[in-house]
PDB file of C-alpha atoms in Angstrom:
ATOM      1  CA  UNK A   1     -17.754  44.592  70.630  1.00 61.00           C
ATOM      2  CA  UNK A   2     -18.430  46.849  67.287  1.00 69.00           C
ATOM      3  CA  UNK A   3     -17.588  45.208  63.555  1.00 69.00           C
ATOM      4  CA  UNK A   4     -14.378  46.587  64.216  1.00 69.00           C
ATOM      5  CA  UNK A   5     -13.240  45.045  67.069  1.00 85.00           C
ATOM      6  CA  UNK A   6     -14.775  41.670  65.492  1.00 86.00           C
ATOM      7  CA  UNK A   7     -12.931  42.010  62.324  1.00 85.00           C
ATOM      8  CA  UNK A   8      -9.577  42.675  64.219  1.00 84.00           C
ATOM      9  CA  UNK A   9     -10.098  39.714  66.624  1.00 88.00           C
ATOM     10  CA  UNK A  10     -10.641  37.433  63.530  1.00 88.00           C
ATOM     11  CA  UNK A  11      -7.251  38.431  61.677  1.00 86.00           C
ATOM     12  CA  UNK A  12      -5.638  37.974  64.874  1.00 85.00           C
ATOM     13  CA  UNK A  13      -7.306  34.503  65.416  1.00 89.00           C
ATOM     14  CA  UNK A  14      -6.202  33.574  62.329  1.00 88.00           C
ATOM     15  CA  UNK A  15      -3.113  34.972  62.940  1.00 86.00           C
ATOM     16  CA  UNK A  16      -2.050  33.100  65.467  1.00 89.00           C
ATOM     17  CA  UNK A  17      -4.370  29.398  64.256  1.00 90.00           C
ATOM     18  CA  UNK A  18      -2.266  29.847  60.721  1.00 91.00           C
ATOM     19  CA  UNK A  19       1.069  30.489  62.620  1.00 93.00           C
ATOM     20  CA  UNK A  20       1.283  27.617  64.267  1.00 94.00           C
ATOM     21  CA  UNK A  21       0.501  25.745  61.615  1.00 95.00           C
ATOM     22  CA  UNK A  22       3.745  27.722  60.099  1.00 96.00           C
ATOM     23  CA  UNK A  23       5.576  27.018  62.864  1.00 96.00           C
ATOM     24  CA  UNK A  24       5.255  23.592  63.036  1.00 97.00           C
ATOM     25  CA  UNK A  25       5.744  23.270  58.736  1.00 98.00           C
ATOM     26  CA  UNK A  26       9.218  25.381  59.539  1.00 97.00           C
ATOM     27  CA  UNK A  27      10.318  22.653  62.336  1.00 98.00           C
ATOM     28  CA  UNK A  28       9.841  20.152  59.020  1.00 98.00           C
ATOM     29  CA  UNK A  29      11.742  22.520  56.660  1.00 98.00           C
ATOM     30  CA  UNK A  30      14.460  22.903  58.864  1.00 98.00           C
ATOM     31  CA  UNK A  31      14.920  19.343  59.598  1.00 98.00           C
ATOM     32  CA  UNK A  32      15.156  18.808  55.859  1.00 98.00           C
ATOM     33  CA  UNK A  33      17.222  21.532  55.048  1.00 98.00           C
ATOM     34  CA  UNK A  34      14.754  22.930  52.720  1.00 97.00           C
ATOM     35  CA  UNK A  35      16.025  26.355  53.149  1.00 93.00           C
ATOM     36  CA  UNK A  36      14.247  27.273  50.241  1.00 92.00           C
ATOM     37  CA  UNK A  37      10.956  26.234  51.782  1.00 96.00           C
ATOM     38  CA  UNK A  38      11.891  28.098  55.063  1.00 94.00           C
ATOM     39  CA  UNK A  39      12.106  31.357  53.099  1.00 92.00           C
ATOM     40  CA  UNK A  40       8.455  30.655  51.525  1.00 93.00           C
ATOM     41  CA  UNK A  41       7.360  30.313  55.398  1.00 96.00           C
ATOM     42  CA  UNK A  42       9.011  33.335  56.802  1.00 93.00           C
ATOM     43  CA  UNK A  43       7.845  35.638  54.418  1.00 92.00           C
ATOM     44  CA  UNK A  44       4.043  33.982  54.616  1.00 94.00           C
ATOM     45  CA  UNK A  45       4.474  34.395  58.191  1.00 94.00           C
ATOM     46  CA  UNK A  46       5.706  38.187  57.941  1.00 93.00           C
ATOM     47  CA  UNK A  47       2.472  38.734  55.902  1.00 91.00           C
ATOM     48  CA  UNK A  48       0.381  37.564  58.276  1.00 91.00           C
ATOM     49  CA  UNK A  49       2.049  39.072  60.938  1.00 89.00           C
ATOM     50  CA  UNK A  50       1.781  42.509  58.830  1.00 89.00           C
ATOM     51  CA  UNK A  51      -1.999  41.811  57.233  1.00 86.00           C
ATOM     52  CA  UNK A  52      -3.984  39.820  60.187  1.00 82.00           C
ATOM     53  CA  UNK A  53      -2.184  41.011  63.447  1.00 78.00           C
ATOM     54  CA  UNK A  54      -0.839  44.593  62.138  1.00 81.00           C
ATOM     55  CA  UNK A  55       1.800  44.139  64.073  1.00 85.00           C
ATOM     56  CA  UNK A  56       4.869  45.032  62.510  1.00 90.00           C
ATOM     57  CA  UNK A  57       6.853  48.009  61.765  1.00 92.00           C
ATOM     58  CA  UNK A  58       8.992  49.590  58.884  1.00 93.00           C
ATOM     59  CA  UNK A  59      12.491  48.149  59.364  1.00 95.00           C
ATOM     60  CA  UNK A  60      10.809  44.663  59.448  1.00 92.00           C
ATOM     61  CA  UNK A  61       8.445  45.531  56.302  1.00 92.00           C
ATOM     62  CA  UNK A  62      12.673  46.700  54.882  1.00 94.00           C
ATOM     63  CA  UNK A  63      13.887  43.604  55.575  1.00 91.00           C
ATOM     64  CA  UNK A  64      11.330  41.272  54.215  1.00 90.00           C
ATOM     65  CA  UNK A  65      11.346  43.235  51.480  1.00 91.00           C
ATOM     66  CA  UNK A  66      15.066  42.740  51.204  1.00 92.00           C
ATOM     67  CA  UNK A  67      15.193  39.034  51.946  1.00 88.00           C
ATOM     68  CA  UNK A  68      12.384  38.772  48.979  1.00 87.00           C
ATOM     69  CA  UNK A  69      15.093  40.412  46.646  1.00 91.00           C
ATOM     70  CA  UNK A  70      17.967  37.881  46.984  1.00 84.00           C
ATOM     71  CA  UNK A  71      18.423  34.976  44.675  1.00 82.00           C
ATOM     72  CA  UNK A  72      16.461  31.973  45.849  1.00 66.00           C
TER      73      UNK A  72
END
């Protein structure tokens, strides 16, 4: 593997090590109804999803963007 495929197989090990950790923070959020907590965790995990795993597309990147723009 080149530096390239190393650095892209990091960001998508953390990806997918921070995730989970995400995951299992939103399982607490959600059982506390700390909605506003839930929203911190979806957008972190959109980021990462975006940054370390380049995995996602313009209408997501729109609606993250939009979700970030309503009143918390």
């Amino acid at each position: 593997m080149g530096p390239r495929d190393d650095a892209q197989l990091a960001q998508a090990r953390r990806h997918v090590v921070t995730e989970n950790l995400r995951t299992q923070a939103t399982a607490e959020a959600l059982a506390a109804n700390d909605l506003a907590e839930l929203g911190r965790l979806m957008a972190e995990a959109h980021q990462s999803y975006s940054r370390d795993f380049e995995g996602s597309c313009a209408e997501a990147d729109a609606m993250e963007e939009l979700a970030r723009q309503l009143p918390g």
